[in-house]
CSV table of C-alpha atoms in Angstrom, one decimal:
chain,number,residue,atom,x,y,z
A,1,UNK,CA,173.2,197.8,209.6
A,2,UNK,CA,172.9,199.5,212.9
A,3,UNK,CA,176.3,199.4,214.9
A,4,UNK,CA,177.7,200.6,218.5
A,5,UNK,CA,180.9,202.2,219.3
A,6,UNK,CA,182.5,202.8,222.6
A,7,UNK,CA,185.7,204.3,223.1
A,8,UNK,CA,188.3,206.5,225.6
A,9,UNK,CA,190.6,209.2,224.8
A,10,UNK,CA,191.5,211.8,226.9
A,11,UNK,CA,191.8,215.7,226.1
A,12,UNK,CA,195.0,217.4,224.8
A,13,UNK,CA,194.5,220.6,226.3
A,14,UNK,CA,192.9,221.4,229.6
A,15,UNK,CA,188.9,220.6,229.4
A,16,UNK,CA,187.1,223.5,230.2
A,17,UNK,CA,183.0,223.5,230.2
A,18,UNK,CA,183.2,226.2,227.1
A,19,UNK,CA,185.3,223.6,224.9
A,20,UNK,CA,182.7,220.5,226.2
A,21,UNK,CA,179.8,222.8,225.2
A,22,UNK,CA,181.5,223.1,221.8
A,23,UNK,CA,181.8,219.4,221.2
A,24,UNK,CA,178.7,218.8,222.1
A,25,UNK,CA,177.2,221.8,219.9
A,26,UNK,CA,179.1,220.3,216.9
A,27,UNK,CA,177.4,216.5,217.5
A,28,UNK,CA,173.9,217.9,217.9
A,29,UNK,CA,173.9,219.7,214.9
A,30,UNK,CA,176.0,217.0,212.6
A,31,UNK,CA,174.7,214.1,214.1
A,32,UNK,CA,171.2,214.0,213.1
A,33,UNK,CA,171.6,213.8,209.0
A,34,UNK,CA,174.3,211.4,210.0
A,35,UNK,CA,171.9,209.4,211.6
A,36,UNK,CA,174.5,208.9,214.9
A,37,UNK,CA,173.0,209.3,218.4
A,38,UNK,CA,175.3,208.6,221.5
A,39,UNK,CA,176.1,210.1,225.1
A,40,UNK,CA,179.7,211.7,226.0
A,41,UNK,CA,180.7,211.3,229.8
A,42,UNK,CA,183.9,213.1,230.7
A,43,UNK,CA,185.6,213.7,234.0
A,44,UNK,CA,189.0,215.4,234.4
A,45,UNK,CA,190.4,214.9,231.4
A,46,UNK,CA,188.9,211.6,230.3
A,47,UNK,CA,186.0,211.4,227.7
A,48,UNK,CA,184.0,208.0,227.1
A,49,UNK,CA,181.4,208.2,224.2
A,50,UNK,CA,179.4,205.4,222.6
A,51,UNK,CA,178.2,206.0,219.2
A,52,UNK,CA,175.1,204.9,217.6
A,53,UNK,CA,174.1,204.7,213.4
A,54,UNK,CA,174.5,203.2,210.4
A,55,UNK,CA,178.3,201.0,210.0
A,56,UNK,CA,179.4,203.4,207.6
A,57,UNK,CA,179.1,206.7,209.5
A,58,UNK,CA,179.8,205.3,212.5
A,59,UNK,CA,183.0,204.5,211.6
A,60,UNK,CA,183.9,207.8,209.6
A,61,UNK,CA,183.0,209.5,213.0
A,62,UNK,CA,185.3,207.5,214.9
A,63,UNK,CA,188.0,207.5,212.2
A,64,UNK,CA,187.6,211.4,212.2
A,65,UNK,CA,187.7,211.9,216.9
A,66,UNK,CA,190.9,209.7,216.3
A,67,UNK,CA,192.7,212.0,214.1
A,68,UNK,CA,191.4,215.0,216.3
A,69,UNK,CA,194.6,216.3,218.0
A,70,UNK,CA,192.2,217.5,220.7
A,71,UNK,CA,192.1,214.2,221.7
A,72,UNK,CA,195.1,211.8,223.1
A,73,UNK,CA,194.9,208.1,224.2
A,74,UNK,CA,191.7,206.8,222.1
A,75,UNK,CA,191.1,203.6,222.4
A,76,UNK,CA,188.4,201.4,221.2
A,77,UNK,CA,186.8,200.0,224.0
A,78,UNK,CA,183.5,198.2,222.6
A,79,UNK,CA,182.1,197.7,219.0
A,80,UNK,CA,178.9,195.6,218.3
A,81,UNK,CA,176.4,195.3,215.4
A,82,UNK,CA,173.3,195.8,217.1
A,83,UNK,CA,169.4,195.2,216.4
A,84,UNK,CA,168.5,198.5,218.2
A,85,UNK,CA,169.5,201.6,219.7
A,86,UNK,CA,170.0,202.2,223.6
A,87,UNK,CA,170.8,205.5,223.2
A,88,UNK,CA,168.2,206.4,221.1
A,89,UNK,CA,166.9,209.4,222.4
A,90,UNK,CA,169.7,211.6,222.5
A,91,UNK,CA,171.8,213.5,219.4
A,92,UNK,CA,174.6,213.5,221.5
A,93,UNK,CA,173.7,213.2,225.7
A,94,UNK,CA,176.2,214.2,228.1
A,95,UNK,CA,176.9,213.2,231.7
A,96,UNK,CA,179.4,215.0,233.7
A,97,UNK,CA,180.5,212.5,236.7
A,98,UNK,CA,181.9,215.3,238.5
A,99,UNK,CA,178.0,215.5,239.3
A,100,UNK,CA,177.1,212.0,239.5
A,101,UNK,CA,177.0,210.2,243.0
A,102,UNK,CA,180.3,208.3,243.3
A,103,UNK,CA,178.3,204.7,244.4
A,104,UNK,CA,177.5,204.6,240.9
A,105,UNK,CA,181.1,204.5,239.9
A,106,UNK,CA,182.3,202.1,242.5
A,107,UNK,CA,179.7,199.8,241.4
A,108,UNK,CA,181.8,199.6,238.4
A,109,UNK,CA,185.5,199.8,239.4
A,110,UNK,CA,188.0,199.7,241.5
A,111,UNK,CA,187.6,203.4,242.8
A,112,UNK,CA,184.8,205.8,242.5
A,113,UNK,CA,186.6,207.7,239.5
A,114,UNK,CA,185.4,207.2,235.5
A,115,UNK,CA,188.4,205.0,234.7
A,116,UNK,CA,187.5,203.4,231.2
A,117,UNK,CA,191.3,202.2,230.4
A,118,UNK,CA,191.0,200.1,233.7
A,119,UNK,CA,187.6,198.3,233.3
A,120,UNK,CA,186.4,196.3,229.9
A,121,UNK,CA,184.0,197.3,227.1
A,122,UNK,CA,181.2,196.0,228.5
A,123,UNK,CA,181.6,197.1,232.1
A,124,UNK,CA,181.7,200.3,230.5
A,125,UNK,CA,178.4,199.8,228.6
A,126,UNK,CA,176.8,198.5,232.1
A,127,UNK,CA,177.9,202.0,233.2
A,128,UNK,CA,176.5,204.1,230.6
A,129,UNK,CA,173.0,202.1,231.0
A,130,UNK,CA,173.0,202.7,234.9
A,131,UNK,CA,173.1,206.7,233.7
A,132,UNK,CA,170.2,206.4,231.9
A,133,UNK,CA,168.5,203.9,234.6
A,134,UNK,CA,169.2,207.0,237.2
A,135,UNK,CA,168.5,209.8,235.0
A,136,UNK,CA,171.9,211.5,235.1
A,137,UNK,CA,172.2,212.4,231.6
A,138,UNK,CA,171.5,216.0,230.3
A,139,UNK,CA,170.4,216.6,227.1
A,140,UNK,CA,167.9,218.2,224.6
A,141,UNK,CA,166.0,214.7,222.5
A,142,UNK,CA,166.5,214.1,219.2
């Protein structure tokens, strides 16, 4: 049973680009024989990741970030069984919306800042799909 995960946390410790590079290391070479893809936005100190795979391992995953005293505030923003996968193509994407033209944001909230504690699940989700729709994710493919 193929599942989606969305949630929020935000980091512990400053974010610097070497400790987002190291997440992001760590998912592309777990994630594939865990059978999890996904995408990671962050901006300041906010992180918003939706997690793709099996029920099981999905859930392990997400049982094991909210443990993580790197991260703070995790909160479970969207779950769903799904039939397929809309992030499919990446082991772990990643969008930094420090780069991302701020209309895209405002379409989505209040303000033109990645506030996922301020907006619901699926907003979020609607987000996430507009990134893909505009091409602002960065990643090698599965």
């Amino acid at each position: 049973m193929l599942v989606r995960l969305l949630y929020a946390s935000r980091a512990a410790e400053a974010l610097t680009p070497e400790a987002v590079d190291g997440i992001l290391a760590v998912s592309r070479k777990d994630n594939p024989a865990l059978g999890i893809t996904g995408l990671l936005c962050y901006s300041g100190d906010i992180f918003m990741q939706v997690l793709e795979g099996g029920r099981d391992a999905v859930s392990q995953l997400y049982n094991a970030i909210s443990h993580d005293p790197r991260h703070r505030d995790v909160v479970l923003l969207d779950y769903e069984e799904i039939t397929e996968r809309r992030f499919a193509g990446w082991t772990m994407g990643q969008v930094n919306l420090a780069r991302v033209n701020p209309s895209i944001l405002l379409k989505y909230s209040e303000r033109p800042v990645l506030d996922p504690y301020a907006v619901s699940g699926k907003v979020s989700i609607a987000l996430l799909e507009e990134l893909i729709a505009t091409a602002s994710i960065v990643s090698r493919p599965c």
